Short mmCIF file of C-alpha atoms in Angstrom, two decimals:
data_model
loop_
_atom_site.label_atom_id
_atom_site.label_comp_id
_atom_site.label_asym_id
_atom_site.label_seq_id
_atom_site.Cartn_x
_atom_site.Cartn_y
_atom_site.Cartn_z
CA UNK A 1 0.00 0.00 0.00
CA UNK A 2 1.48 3.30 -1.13
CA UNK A 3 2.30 5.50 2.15
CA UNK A 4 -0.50 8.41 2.06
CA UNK A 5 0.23 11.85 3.89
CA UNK A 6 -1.64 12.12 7.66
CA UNK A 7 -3.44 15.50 6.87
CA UNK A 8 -4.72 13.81 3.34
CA UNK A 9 -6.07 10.76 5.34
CA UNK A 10 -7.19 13.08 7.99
CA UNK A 11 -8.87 15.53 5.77
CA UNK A 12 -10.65 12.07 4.19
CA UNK A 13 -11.40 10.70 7.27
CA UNK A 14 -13.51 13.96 7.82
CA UNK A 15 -15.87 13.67 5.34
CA UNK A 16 -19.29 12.24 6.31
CA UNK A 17 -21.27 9.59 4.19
CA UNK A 18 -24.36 12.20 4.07
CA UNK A 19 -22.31 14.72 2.56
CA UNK A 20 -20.64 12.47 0.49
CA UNK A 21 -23.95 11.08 -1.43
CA UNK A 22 -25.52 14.47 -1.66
CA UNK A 23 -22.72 15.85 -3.38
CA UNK A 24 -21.52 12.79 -5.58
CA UNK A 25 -24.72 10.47 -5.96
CA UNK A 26 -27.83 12.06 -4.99
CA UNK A 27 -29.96 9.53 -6.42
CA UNK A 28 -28.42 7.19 -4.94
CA UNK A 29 -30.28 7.77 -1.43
CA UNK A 30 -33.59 9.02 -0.08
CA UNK A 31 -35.44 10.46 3.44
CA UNK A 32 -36.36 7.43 5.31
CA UNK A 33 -37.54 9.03 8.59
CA UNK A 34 -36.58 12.28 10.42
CA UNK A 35 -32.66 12.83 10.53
CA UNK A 36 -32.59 9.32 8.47
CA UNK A 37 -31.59 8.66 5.39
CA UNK A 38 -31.11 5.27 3.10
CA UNK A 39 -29.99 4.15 0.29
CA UNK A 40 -32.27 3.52 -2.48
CA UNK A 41 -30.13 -0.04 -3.96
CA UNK A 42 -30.03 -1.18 0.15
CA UNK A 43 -33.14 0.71 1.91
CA UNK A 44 -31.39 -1.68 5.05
CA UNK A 45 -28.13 0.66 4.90
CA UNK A 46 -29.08 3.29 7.53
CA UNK A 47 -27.59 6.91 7.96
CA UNK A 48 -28.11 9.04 10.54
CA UNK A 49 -26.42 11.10 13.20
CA UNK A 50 -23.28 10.90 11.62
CA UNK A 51 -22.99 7.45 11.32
CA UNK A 52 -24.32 4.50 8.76
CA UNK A 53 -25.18 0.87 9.59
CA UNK A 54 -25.62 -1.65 7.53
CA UNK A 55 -28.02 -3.63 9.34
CA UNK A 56 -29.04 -6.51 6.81
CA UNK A 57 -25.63 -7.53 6.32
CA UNK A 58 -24.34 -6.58 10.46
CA UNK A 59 -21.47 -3.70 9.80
CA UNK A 60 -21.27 0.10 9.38
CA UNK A 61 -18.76 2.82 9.70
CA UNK A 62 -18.51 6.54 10.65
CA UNK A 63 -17.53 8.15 7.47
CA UNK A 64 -17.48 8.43 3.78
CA UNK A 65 -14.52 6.57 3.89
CA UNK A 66 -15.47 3.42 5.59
CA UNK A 67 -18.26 3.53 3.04
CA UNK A 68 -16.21 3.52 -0.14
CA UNK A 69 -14.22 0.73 0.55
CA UNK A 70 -16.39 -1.29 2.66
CA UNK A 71 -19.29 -1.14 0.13
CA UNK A 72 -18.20 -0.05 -2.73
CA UNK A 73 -15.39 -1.61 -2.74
CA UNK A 74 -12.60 0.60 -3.57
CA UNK A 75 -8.57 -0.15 -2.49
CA UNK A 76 -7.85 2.52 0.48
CA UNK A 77 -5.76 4.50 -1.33
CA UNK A 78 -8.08 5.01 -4.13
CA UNK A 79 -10.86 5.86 -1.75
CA UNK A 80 -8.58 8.42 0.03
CA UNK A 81 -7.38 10.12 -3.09
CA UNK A 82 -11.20 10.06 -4.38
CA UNK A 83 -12.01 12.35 -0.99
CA UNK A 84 -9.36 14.66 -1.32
CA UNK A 85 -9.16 15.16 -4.86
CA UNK A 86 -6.11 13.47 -5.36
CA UNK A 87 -5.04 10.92 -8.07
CA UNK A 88 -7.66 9.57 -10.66
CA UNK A 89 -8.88 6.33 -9.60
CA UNK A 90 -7.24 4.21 -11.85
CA UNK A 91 -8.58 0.76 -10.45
CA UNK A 92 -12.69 0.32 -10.96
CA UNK A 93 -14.71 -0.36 -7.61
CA UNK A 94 -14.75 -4.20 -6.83
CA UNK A 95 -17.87 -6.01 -6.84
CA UNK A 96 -18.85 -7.15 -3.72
CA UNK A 97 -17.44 -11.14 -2.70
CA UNK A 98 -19.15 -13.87 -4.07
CA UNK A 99 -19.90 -15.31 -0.44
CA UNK A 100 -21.66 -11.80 0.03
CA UNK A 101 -23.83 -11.90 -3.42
CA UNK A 102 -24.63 -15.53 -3.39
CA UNK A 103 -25.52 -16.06 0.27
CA UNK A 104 -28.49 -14.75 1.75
CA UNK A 105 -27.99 -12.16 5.28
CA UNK A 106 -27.98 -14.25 7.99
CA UNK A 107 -31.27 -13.60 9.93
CA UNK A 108 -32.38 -12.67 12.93
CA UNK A 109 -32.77 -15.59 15.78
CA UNK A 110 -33.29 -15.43 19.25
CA UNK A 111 -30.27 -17.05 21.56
CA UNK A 112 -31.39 -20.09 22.63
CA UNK A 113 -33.11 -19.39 26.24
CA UNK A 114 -31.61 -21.39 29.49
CA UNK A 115 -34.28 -24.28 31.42
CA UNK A 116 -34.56 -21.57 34.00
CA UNK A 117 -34.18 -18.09 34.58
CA UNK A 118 -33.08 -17.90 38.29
CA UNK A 119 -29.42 -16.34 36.95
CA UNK A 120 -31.52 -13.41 35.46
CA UNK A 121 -33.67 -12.94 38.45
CA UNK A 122 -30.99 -13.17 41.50
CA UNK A 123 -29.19 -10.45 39.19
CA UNK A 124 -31.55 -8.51 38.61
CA UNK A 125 -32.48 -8.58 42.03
CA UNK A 126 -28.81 -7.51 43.26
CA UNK A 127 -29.30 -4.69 41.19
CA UNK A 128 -32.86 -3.53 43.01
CA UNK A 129 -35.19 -4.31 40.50
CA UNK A 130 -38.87 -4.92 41.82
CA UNK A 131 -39.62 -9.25 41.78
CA UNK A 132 -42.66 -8.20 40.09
CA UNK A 133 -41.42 -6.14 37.48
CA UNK A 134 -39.14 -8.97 36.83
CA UNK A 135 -42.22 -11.26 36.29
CA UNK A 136 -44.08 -8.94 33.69
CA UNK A 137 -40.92 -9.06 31.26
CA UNK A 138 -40.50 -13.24 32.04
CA UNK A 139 -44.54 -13.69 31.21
CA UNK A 140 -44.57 -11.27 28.62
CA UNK A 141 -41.52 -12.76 26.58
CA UNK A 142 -39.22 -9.49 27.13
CA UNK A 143 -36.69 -10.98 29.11
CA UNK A 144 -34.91 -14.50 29.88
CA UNK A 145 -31.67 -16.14 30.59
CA UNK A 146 -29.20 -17.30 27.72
CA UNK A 147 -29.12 -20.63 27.56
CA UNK A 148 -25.03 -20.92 27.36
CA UNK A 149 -23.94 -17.67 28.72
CA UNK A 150 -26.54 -16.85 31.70
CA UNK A 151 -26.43 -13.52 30.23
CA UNK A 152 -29.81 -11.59 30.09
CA UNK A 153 -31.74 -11.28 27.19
CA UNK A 154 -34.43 -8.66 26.31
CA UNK A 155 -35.73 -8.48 23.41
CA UNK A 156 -37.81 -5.53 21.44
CA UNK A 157 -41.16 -6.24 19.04
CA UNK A 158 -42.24 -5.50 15.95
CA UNK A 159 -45.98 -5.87 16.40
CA UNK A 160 -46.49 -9.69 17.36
CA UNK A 161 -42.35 -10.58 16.16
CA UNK A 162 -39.09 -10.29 17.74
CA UNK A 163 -37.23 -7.75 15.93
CA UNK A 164 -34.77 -6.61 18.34
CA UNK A 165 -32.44 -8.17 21.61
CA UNK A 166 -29.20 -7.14 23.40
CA UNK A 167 -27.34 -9.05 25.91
CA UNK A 168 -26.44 -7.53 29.10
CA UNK A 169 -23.58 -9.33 31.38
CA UNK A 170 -24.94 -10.86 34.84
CA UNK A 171 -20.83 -10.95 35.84
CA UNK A 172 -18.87 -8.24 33.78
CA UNK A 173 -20.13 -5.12 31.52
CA UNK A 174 -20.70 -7.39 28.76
CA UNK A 175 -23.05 -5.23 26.50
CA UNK A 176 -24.17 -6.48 22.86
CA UNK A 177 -27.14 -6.48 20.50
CA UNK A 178 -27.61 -9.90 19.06
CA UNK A 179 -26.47 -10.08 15.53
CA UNK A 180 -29.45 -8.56 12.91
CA UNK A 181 -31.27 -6.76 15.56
CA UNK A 182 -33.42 -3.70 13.78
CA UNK A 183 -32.21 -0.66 16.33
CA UNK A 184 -35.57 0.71 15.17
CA UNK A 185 -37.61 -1.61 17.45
CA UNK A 186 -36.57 -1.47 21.17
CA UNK A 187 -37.09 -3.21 24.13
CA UNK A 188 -40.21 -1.90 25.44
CA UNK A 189 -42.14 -2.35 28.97
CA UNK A 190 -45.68 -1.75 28.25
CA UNK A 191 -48.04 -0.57 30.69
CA UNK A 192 -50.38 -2.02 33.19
CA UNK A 193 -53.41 -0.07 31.39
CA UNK A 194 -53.51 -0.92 28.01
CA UNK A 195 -55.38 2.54 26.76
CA UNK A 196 -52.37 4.99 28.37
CA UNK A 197 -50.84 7.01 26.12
CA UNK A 198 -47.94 8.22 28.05
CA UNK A 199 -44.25 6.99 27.10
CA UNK A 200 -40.97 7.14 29.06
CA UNK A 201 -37.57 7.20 27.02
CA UNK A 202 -34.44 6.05 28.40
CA UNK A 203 -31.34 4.32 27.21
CA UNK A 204 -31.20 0.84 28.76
CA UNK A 205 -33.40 -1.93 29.44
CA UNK A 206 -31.98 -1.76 33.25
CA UNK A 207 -33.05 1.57 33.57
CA UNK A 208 -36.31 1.13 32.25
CA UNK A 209 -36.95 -1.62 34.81
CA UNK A 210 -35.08 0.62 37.40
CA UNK A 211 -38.53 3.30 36.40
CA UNK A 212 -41.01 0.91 36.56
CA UNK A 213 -39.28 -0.35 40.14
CA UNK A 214 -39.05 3.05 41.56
CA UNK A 215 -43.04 4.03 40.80
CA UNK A 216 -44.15 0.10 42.45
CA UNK A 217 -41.84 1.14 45.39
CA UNK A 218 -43.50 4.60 45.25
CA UNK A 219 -47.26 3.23 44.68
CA UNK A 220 -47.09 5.68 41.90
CA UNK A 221 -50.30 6.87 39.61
CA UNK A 222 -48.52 7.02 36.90
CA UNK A 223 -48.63 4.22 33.90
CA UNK A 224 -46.93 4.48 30.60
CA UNK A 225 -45.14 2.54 28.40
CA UNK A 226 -41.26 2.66 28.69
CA UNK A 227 -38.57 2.09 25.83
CA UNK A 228 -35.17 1.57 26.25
CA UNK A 229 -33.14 3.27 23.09
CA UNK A 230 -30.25 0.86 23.65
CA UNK A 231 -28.30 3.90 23.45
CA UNK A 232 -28.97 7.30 22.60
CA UNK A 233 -29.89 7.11 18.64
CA UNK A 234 -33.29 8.28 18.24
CA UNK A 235 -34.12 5.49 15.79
CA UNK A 236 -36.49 2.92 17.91
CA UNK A 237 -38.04 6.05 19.53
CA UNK A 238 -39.35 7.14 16.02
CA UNK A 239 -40.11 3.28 15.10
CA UNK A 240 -42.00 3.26 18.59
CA UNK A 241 -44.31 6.59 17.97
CA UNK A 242 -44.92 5.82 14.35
CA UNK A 243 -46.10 2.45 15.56
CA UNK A 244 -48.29 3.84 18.05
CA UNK A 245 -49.68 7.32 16.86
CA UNK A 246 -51.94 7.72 19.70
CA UNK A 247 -49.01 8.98 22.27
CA UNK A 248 -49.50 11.87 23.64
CA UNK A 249 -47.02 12.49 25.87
CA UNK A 250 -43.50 11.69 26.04
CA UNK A 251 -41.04 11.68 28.91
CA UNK A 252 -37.50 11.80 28.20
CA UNK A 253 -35.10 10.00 30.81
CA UNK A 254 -32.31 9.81 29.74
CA UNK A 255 -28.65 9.37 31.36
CA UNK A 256 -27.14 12.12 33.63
CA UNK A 257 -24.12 12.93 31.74
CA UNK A 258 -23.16 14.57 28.52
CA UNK A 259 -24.15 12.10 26.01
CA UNK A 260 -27.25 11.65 27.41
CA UNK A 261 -27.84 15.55 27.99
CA UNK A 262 -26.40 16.34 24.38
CA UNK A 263 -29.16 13.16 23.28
CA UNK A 264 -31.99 14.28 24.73
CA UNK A 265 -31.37 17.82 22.95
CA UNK A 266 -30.96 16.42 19.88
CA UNK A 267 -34.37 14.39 20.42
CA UNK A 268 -36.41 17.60 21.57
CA UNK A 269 -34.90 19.09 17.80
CA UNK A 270 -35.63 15.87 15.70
CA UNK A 271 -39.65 15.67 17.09
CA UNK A 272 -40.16 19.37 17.45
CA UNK A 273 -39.09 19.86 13.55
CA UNK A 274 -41.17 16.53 12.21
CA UNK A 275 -45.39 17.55 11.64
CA UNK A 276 -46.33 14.14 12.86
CA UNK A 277 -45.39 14.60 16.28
CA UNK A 278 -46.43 18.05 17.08
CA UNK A 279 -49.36 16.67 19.08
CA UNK A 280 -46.84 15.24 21.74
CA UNK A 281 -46.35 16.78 25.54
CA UNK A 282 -42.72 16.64 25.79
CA UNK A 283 -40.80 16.65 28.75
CA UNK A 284 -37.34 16.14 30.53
CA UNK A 285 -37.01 13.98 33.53
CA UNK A 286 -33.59 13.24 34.56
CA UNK A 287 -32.61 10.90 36.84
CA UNK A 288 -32.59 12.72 40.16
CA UNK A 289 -29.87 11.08 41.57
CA UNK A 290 -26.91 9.57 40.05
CA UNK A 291 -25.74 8.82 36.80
CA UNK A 292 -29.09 7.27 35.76
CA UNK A 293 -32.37 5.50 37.08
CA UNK A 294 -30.65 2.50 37.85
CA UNK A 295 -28.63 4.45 40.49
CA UNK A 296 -31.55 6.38 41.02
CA UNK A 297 -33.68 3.39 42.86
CA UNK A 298 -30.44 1.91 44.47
CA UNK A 299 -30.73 5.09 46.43
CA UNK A 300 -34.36 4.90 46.85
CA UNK A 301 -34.06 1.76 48.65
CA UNK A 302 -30.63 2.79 50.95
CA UNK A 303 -32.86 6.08 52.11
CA UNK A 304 -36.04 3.65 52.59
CA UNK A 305 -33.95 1.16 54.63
CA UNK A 306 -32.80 4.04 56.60
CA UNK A 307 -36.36 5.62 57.53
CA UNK A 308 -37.21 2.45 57.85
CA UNK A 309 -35.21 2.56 61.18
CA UNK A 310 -37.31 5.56 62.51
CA UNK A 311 -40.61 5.15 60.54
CA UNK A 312 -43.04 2.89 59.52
CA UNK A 313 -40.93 0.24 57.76
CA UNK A 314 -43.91 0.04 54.84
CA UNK A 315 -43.72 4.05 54.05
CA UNK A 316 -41.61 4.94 51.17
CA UNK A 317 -38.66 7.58 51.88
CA UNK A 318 -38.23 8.76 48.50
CA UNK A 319 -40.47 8.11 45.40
CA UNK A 320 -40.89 10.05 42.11
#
């Protein structure tokens, strides 16, 4: 590989996919939801917040660059020179490999589930999480325990189908969505009434069930349906309201720090600008204490064991 200069691989490195396809092949993409964009050959080739994801085929990339030689199939330095307006191309893009044209995306499947789910549950449990919030998810297929890891599973709909799952550690951090999940369907915790039209936003299935723990510990009014983003793209929160018109209003939750703050700015921008959603109540709960809700009912339950030294042992301390 000839050596290429670090400000020409910088300055190509620089140049988003969005940009890139606007400018150089415009027909090549088109709007497929607010702050999303697709491509018209691959409408399962996502971009959107910077980024692009490939979802049908399980890879992606952060710039124009990863795009030109991971799909198109251009040599690096052709790609590079291509950005910065160096050398012709003299070599023609590759067609894809044969194992990618002749064999079909591997689909979606489940990890196998485990006989039991007591792993899940004791875990869960350690981390504060209500035993019958636990339950709901088990009955209502959102959550079990991996069959060979013992990790947890939850797993996000598409009307009656599994569309979505990640797999969250019971040991370590282990964090991962199972290969072919759609990020536009997330794991969701529907409410106890089925006719409320209020929905809670946060990023992680733990701190949705952290919410839902907090407002049983609480005896809490409130009922809503609550969607974990599994992250902070915006893309399973659209999938979720265009799904379900009928919300009305829509609590945003999310994490305590900057990428959460910077996220839940960026959401307010992305619904306030798109017609369909100008019906919604929006608002911005943070957690209240700590880094998010997860830490936010661990400390719901220290101050309730502490009143519950001076007080009534069934009166909650804290609630939101």
């Amino acid at each position: 590989m000839p050596l290429i200069p670090p400000e020409q691989l910088e300055q190509a490195r620089s140049v988003d996919l969005l940009t890139y396809l606007q400018t150089h092949e415009p027909h090549s993409i088109r709007k497929s939801g607010p702050n999303e964009y697709c491509l018209v050959e691959h409408d399962s080739l996502k971009i959107s917040n910077g980024r692009w994801n490939w979802f049908s085929r399980g890879f992606g990339g952060y710039n124009a660059l990863d795009f030109l030689v991971k799909v198109r199939g251009l040599d690096f330095p052709d790609a590079v020179n291509h950005l910065t307006g160096g050398a012709v191309i003299l070599t023609p893009p590759k067609p894809p490999p044969k194992a990618l044209r002749d064999k079909p995306p591997k689909p979606f499947t489940l990890p196998p589930d485990n006989v039991n789910n007591d792993k899940v549950i004791a875990y869960l449990r350690g981390r504060g999480i209500e035993n019958g919030v636990i339950r709901r998810c088990i009955e209502k297929g959102l959550l079990y325990e991996a069959a060979k890891s013992h990790n947890c599973v939850f797993v996000g709909y598409g009307k009656d189908n599994p569309k979505f799952a990640c797999e969250r550690g019971i040991s370590d951090d282990y964090k991962k969505d199972v290969f072919g999940s759609d990020k536009r369907f997330g794991f969701v915790l529907p409410p106890k009434d089925p006719d409320s039209h209020n929905l809670t936003v946060l990023e992680a299935p733990i701190d949705a069930l952290s919410h839902a723990s907090i407002h049983e510990i609480g005896n809490s009014r409130w009922d809503g349906y609550r969607l974990s983003l599994g992250g902070v793209s915006s893309l399973a929160l659209m999938g979720f309201l265009e799904q379900l018109p009928e919300i009305k209003s829509v609590q945003l939750c999310l994490d305590n720090d900057k990428a959460g703050q910077n996220a839940t700015n960026r959401i307010i921008s992305e619904l306030l600008s798109d017609n369909r959603f100008s019906h919604l109540k929006i608002s911005v709960v943070p957690p209240p204490i700590g880094k998010d809700y997860n830490d936010t009912l661990k400390a719901v339950l220290q101050l309730n064991k502490e009143q519950s030294r001076t007080s009534r042992p069934d009166k909650a301390a804290f609630a939101i």
